[in-house]
């Protein structure tokens, strides 16, 4: 397949992956040393890409096997156990056909069903038929450790969209089981990551919660402008277009270095150029407008269910207010209702992941392009 100049929306690798040297090294060291890791960031910053990058970098390492699992679709405790067991069996088998042997050896009483997806040469999905009647949580949660011992390796289980754990029915009980079993394992460590900061922090940052202080906590930040400039300039060049360092830098600034948006905006600008052409500022402005258009439907959907007060609160934040929403002047300017209303508004918008708390309680919109859209099109 021809390589793409810019990718946004799905995890990236190789040609489309830039920067993250420090984070890669830290994660790699944790994986090799068996240190549990928690990785948190806003949406679309690059968690999945980073973890897959580290996994790939360790593929030739004889001492460690990295297993990747996305738990987004897991809506119950046992759906999670099935997904976990399937991922561990498939990805730790020394040969692609071996997982069935592993399944028989390590988990008895299975009734596996294999479903091949309709697209040719794509992956198969495995449902193992693990139910409360056939298997205890302990059995499934010990699977990786047993395989690690048997194969004399260290296993790192990476669980993506881990915020979903907080949404399972009876979540706290499930979390307690996981923590109590995982913490005694010698040869298995975990990398738990996801977005929706309020859900992730409620799992990992509350003293009374099972996963409190479970491991090395990494807040994944933005990719540095210098890395982005290098990436954009090179990717334009590779396809016989050009852009100056300065304009590439401006491009990053427009979307606040937000990974997915940098790639999308770069693509929108690129697509306006003919072969041999050099990008100019006016084209960047048009591309920025395209970016707002492209995301409008999504943003509309996000505000659809908001109350008038909640909208007003968003307007206040978008206009540059980050603290002191209880002050009469701000409440009057933006029609926020009574001071007691403010906390409720904040909580509701945090739950919807539209705003986040930074530093010492300052409120920001989670998405910089949503912020621009609010200011340009919703006033
Ligand atoms: N290291 C990187 N180099 C270049 N682009 C990146 C990098 N990391 C992320 N991106 C950009 O951000 C987009 C989202 O990346 P990714 O899916 O890894 O983020 P995420 O944090 O896992 O997102 P989500 O919160 O939706 O799970 C990618 O499609 C790509 O455009
Ligand atoms: Mg992801």
XYZ file of C-alpha atoms and ligand atoms in Angstrom:
411
model
C 0.000 0.000 0.000
C 1.160 3.490 -0.772
C 2.199 5.270 2.368
C 0.041 8.172 3.412
C 1.447 11.634 3.995
C -0.757 12.365 6.981
C -2.934 10.180 9.171
C -5.388 11.269 11.819
C -7.916 9.312 13.820
C -6.186 5.948 14.025
C -2.962 4.967 15.734
C 0.138 5.781 13.701
C 3.455 4.011 13.218
C 6.748 4.160 11.330
C 6.619 6.864 8.646
C 3.693 8.595 10.339
C 5.117 8.473 13.844
C 7.295 11.320 15.105
C 8.940 12.322 18.378
C 8.171 10.751 21.749
C 11.795 9.746 22.380
C 11.670 10.431 26.115
C 8.310 8.774 26.600
C 9.368 5.775 24.513
C 12.483 5.293 26.620
C 10.572 5.568 29.893
C 7.877 3.147 28.820
C 10.435 0.713 27.461
C 12.380 0.779 30.702
C 9.195 0.163 32.678
C 8.253 -2.750 30.431
C 11.683 -4.346 30.747
C 11.852 -3.863 34.498
C 8.329 -5.081 35.153
C 7.077 -1.758 36.467
C 3.372 -1.135 36.144
C 2.509 1.981 34.161
C -0.542 4.190 33.952
C -0.763 6.447 30.931
C -3.283 9.259 30.813
C -3.921 12.005 28.271
C -6.754 13.851 26.590
C -8.253 12.190 23.535
C -6.257 11.827 20.334
C -2.898 12.830 21.742
C -1.135 9.582 20.948
C -1.420 6.991 23.728
C -2.267 4.046 21.506
C 0.404 5.007 18.972
C 3.037 5.306 21.692
C 2.260 1.982 23.356
C 2.199 0.168 20.003
C 5.479 1.843 19.084
C 7.092 0.550 22.266
C 5.578 -2.892 21.723
C 7.045 -2.997 18.241
C 10.431 -1.897 19.493
C 10.482 -4.847 21.889
C 9.405 -7.488 19.391
C 12.914 -8.803 18.915
C 13.692 -8.790 22.624
C 13.916 -12.409 23.790
C 13.019 -11.676 27.419
C 9.718 -9.917 27.143
C 6.386 -10.321 25.373
C 4.080 -7.328 25.109
C 0.371 -8.072 24.798
C -2.006 -5.359 23.569
C -5.703 -5.362 24.353
C -8.392 -2.767 23.694
C -11.190 -3.042 26.228
C -13.436 -0.418 24.670
C -16.065 -2.969 23.667
C -16.056 -4.772 27.029
C -19.263 -3.931 28.817
C -19.224 -6.570 31.559
C -16.691 -8.238 33.842
C -16.766 -11.497 31.873
C -16.564 -9.818 28.484
C -13.349 -8.361 29.800
C -12.068 -11.777 30.948
C -12.821 -13.279 27.541
C -11.059 -10.447 25.741
C -8.098 -10.596 28.117
C -7.673 -14.364 27.825
C -8.007 -14.273 24.038
C -5.414 -11.494 23.706
C -2.981 -13.211 26.055
C -3.327 -16.611 24.340
C -3.035 -15.223 20.820
C -0.164 -12.876 21.460
C 2.008 -15.049 23.666
C 1.862 -18.163 21.506
C 5.302 -18.777 20.040
C 3.700 -19.544 16.718
C 0.414 -18.331 15.242
C -1.144 -21.794 15.290
C -0.020 -22.538 18.805
C -2.596 -20.550 20.754
C -5.061 -23.452 20.714
C -2.524 -25.665 22.467
C -1.950 -22.939 24.999
C -5.673 -22.597 25.479
C -5.986 -26.295 26.271
C -2.985 -26.310 28.514
C -3.714 -23.214 30.546
C -7.457 -22.868 30.563
C -9.536 -26.002 30.735
C -13.263 -26.155 30.004
C -13.142 -23.796 27.062
C -15.602 -23.742 24.211
C -13.747 -21.559 21.750
C -15.451 -20.084 18.738
C -13.398 -18.532 16.033
C -14.925 -15.925 13.823
C -13.055 -14.839 10.745
C -13.834 -11.320 9.725
C -15.194 -10.920 6.201
C -12.241 -8.944 4.854
C -9.626 -11.186 3.354
C -6.317 -11.663 5.193
C -7.523 -9.801 8.235
C -7.476 -11.035 11.789
C -9.784 -13.572 13.347
C -11.655 -12.948 16.526
C -11.684 -15.491 19.228
C -14.416 -16.021 21.748
C -13.452 -18.489 24.390
C -16.770 -19.099 26.098
C -15.513 -18.076 29.523
C -18.457 -17.640 31.916
C -18.882 -17.473 35.678
C -19.967 -21.103 35.519
C -16.836 -22.299 33.751
C -14.075 -20.118 35.162
C -13.243 -18.091 38.216
C -11.816 -14.600 37.738
C -8.621 -15.815 39.457
C -8.014 -18.437 36.770
C -8.290 -15.943 33.950
C -6.357 -13.224 35.739
C -3.480 -15.660 36.402
C -3.216 -16.832 32.807
C -0.510 -14.397 31.714
C 1.574 -15.139 34.803
C 1.403 -18.896 34.184
C 2.410 -18.544 30.564
C 5.223 -16.205 31.556
C 6.547 -18.772 34.006
C 6.233 -21.612 31.542
C 7.965 -19.692 28.762
C 10.484 -18.159 31.124
C 9.727 -14.638 29.954
C 8.334 -11.440 31.297
C 4.899 -10.452 29.990
C 3.547 -6.917 29.814
C -0.204 -6.683 29.375
C -1.232 -3.325 27.887
C -4.897 -2.475 28.276
C -6.176 0.379 26.117
C -9.350 2.386 26.863
C -8.976 1.320 30.483
C -11.371 4.059 31.575
C -14.003 1.530 30.510
C -13.131 -0.426 33.668
C -14.797 2.331 35.681
C -18.012 1.865 33.687
C -18.450 -1.878 34.254
C -21.349 -2.975 36.420
C -20.089 -3.502 39.968
C -16.850 -1.909 38.881
C -15.330 -1.486 42.319
C -15.572 -5.203 43.116
C -13.994 -6.072 39.784
C -11.171 -3.592 40.352
C -10.506 -5.114 43.772
C -10.196 -8.596 42.268
C -7.820 -7.378 39.580
C -5.620 -5.467 41.935
C -5.459 -8.238 44.545
C -4.322 -10.801 41.980
C -2.129 -8.638 39.780
C -0.133 -7.156 42.621
C 1.339 -10.540 43.573
C 2.462 -11.482 40.102
C 6.209 -11.738 39.595
C 6.526 -12.049 35.855
C 3.601 -10.035 34.571
C 3.269 -6.290 34.629
C 0.610 -3.967 33.307
C 0.332 -0.815 31.283
C -3.126 0.645 31.758
C -4.095 3.590 29.620
C -7.007 5.600 28.383
C -8.597 8.981 28.001
C -11.517 10.703 29.724
C -9.396 12.135 32.447
C -12.150 12.240 35.044
C -12.737 8.493 34.744
C -9.043 7.625 34.686
C -8.305 9.809 37.692
C -11.191 8.367 39.631
C -9.663 4.910 39.132
C -6.042 5.803 39.825
C -5.893 8.959 41.894
C -8.306 8.341 44.712
C -6.819 7.055 47.911
C -9.697 4.732 48.676
C -9.695 3.065 45.255
C -8.039 -0.324 44.547
C -5.752 0.996 41.817
C -4.438 3.917 43.846
C -0.642 4.052 43.395
C -0.631 0.992 41.184
C 2.360 2.129 39.182
C 4.325 4.809 37.380
C 1.833 7.464 36.349
C 2.566 9.228 33.071
C 0.553 12.180 31.823
C 1.251 12.148 28.126
C 1.843 15.680 26.904
C 1.969 17.178 23.453
C 4.574 16.459 20.810
C 7.147 19.269 20.640
C 6.807 21.895 17.908
C 10.319 21.175 16.596
C 9.359 17.515 15.999
C 6.152 18.532 14.267
C 7.875 21.080 12.040
C 10.374 18.467 10.951
C 7.560 16.008 10.245
C 5.382 18.418 8.271
C 8.212 19.872 6.190
C 9.529 16.428 5.303
C 6.129 14.992 4.442
C 5.384 17.926 2.160
C 8.776 17.498 0.504
C 8.303 13.771 0.005
C 5.286 14.546 -2.147
C 6.861 17.429 -3.985
C 5.185 20.305 -2.137
C 6.821 22.685 0.261
C 6.147 24.640 3.398
C 8.467 26.909 5.363
C 9.472 26.091 8.925
C 7.681 29.258 10.037
C 4.369 28.337 8.446
C 4.591 24.774 9.780
C 5.192 26.274 13.202
C 2.136 28.512 12.829
C 0.106 25.487 11.827
C 1.020 23.761 15.110
C 0.128 26.900 17.055
C -3.336 27.078 15.505
C -4.268 23.695 16.956
C -2.157 23.990 20.086
C 0.079 21.041 19.024
C -2.801 18.669 19.463
C -1.515 15.529 17.690
C -4.496 14.464 15.687
C -5.380 18.026 14.653
C -1.820 18.835 13.583
C -1.958 15.907 11.171
C -5.463 16.765 9.982
C -4.683 20.432 9.432
C -1.420 19.590 7.679
C -3.381 17.270 5.403
C -6.019 19.914 4.652
C -3.303 22.409 3.768
C -1.371 19.865 1.732
C -4.466 18.918 -0.236
C -4.883 22.539 -1.361
C -1.477 22.552 -3.059
C -0.495 21.499 -6.548
C 2.722 19.672 -7.264
C 5.709 21.936 -6.869
C 3.717 24.582 -4.993
C 4.786 26.256 -1.744
C 2.155 26.826 0.943
C 1.297 30.391 1.930
C -0.426 31.885 4.967
C -3.714 32.518 3.141
C -3.945 28.826 2.303
C -3.313 27.906 5.923
C -6.243 30.116 6.917
C -8.466 28.373 4.420
C -7.301 24.986 5.638
C -8.120 26.069 9.190
C -11.611 26.917 8.037
C -11.857 23.475 6.439
C -10.838 21.970 9.757
C -13.696 23.732 11.549
C -16.100 22.575 8.822
C -14.853 19.020 9.037
C -15.446 18.887 12.771
C -18.648 20.899 12.914
C -21.065 17.973 12.866
C -19.198 16.332 15.720
C -19.133 19.512 17.792
C -22.814 20.138 17.167
C -23.530 16.662 18.411
C -21.474 17.305 21.535
C -23.449 20.384 22.492
C -26.833 19.050 21.443
C -27.771 17.701 24.845
C -26.451 20.644 26.864
C -28.663 22.921 28.905
C -28.632 26.676 28.285
C -26.596 27.225 31.470
C -24.066 24.576 30.455
C -23.660 26.274 27.066
C -23.156 29.597 28.797
C -20.496 28.077 30.993
C -18.664 26.745 27.924
C -18.873 30.206 26.345
C -17.305 31.727 29.446
C -14.408 29.257 29.342
C -13.977 29.658 25.583
C -13.855 33.422 26.094
C -10.820 32.965 28.333
C -12.182 32.629 31.865
C -10.581 29.839 33.848
C -11.271 30.666 37.495
C -13.646 32.596 39.727
C -16.857 31.658 37.947
C -18.702 32.478 41.132
C -17.881 36.187 40.745
C -20.917 38.288 40.085
C -19.404 39.983 37.033
C -18.739 36.685 35.240
C -22.053 35.184 36.308
C -23.887 38.212 34.967
C -21.888 38.515 31.742
C -22.485 34.916 30.801
C -25.742 34.287 32.606
C -24.526 31.409 34.746
C -27.236 31.497 37.397
C -26.603 31.376 41.121
C -23.159 30.622 42.617
C -24.440 27.250 43.805
C -25.228 26.401 40.204
C -21.570 26.687 39.197
C -20.316 23.479 40.812
C -23.076 21.495 39.195
C -22.314 22.985 35.778
C -18.628 22.169 36.169
C -19.258 18.597 37.239
C -21.670 17.944 34.397
C -19.274 19.308 31.780
C -16.308 17.418 33.225
C -18.359 14.216 33.033
C -19.061 14.935 29.388
C -15.323 15.429 28.880
C -15.858 18.908 27.418
C -13.838 20.705 30.066
C -10.943 19.661 32.265
C -9.291 20.927 35.402
C -5.645 21.931 35.127
C -3.073 23.242 37.577
C -4.702 24.684 40.649
C -8.286 24.208 39.663
C -8.312 26.202 36.449
C -10.914 25.135 33.928
C -10.069 24.662 30.241
C -11.891 23.267 27.237
C -10.431 19.835 26.530
C -10.327 20.352 22.785
C -8.572 23.404 21.264
C -10.441 23.190 17.971
C -13.735 22.986 19.795
C -12.637 26.156 21.550
C -11.953 27.908 18.234
C -15.238 26.686 16.866
C -17.101 28.026 19.923
C -15.451 31.396 19.531
C -15.877 31.704 15.782
C -19.178 30.084 15.131
C -21.201 29.902 18.320
C -21.141 33.475 19.543
N 3.873 10.075 17.679
C 3.018 10.579 16.783
N 3.474 11.053 15.603
C 2.635 11.579 14.705
N 1.302 11.673 14.870
C 0.773 11.229 16.022
C 1.605 10.650 17.031
N 0.814 10.296 18.049
C -0.446 10.632 17.695
N -0.487 11.186 16.482
C -1.696 11.714 15.801
O -2.779 11.651 16.709
C -3.782 10.750 16.243
C -4.339 9.950 17.397
O -3.353 9.061 17.879
P -3.733 7.880 18.875
O -4.901 7.140 18.364
O -2.484 7.142 19.170
O -4.153 8.744 20.156
P -4.900 8.285 21.469
O -4.414 9.194 22.544
O -4.753 6.826 21.667
O -6.412 8.633 21.076
P -7.768 8.144 21.788
O -7.923 9.002 22.987
O -8.818 8.417 20.765
O -7.613 6.700 22.107
C -3.111 9.905 15.170
O -4.036 9.484 14.185
C -2.120 10.900 14.595
O -2.763 11.770 13.717
Mg -6.196 5.320 21.807
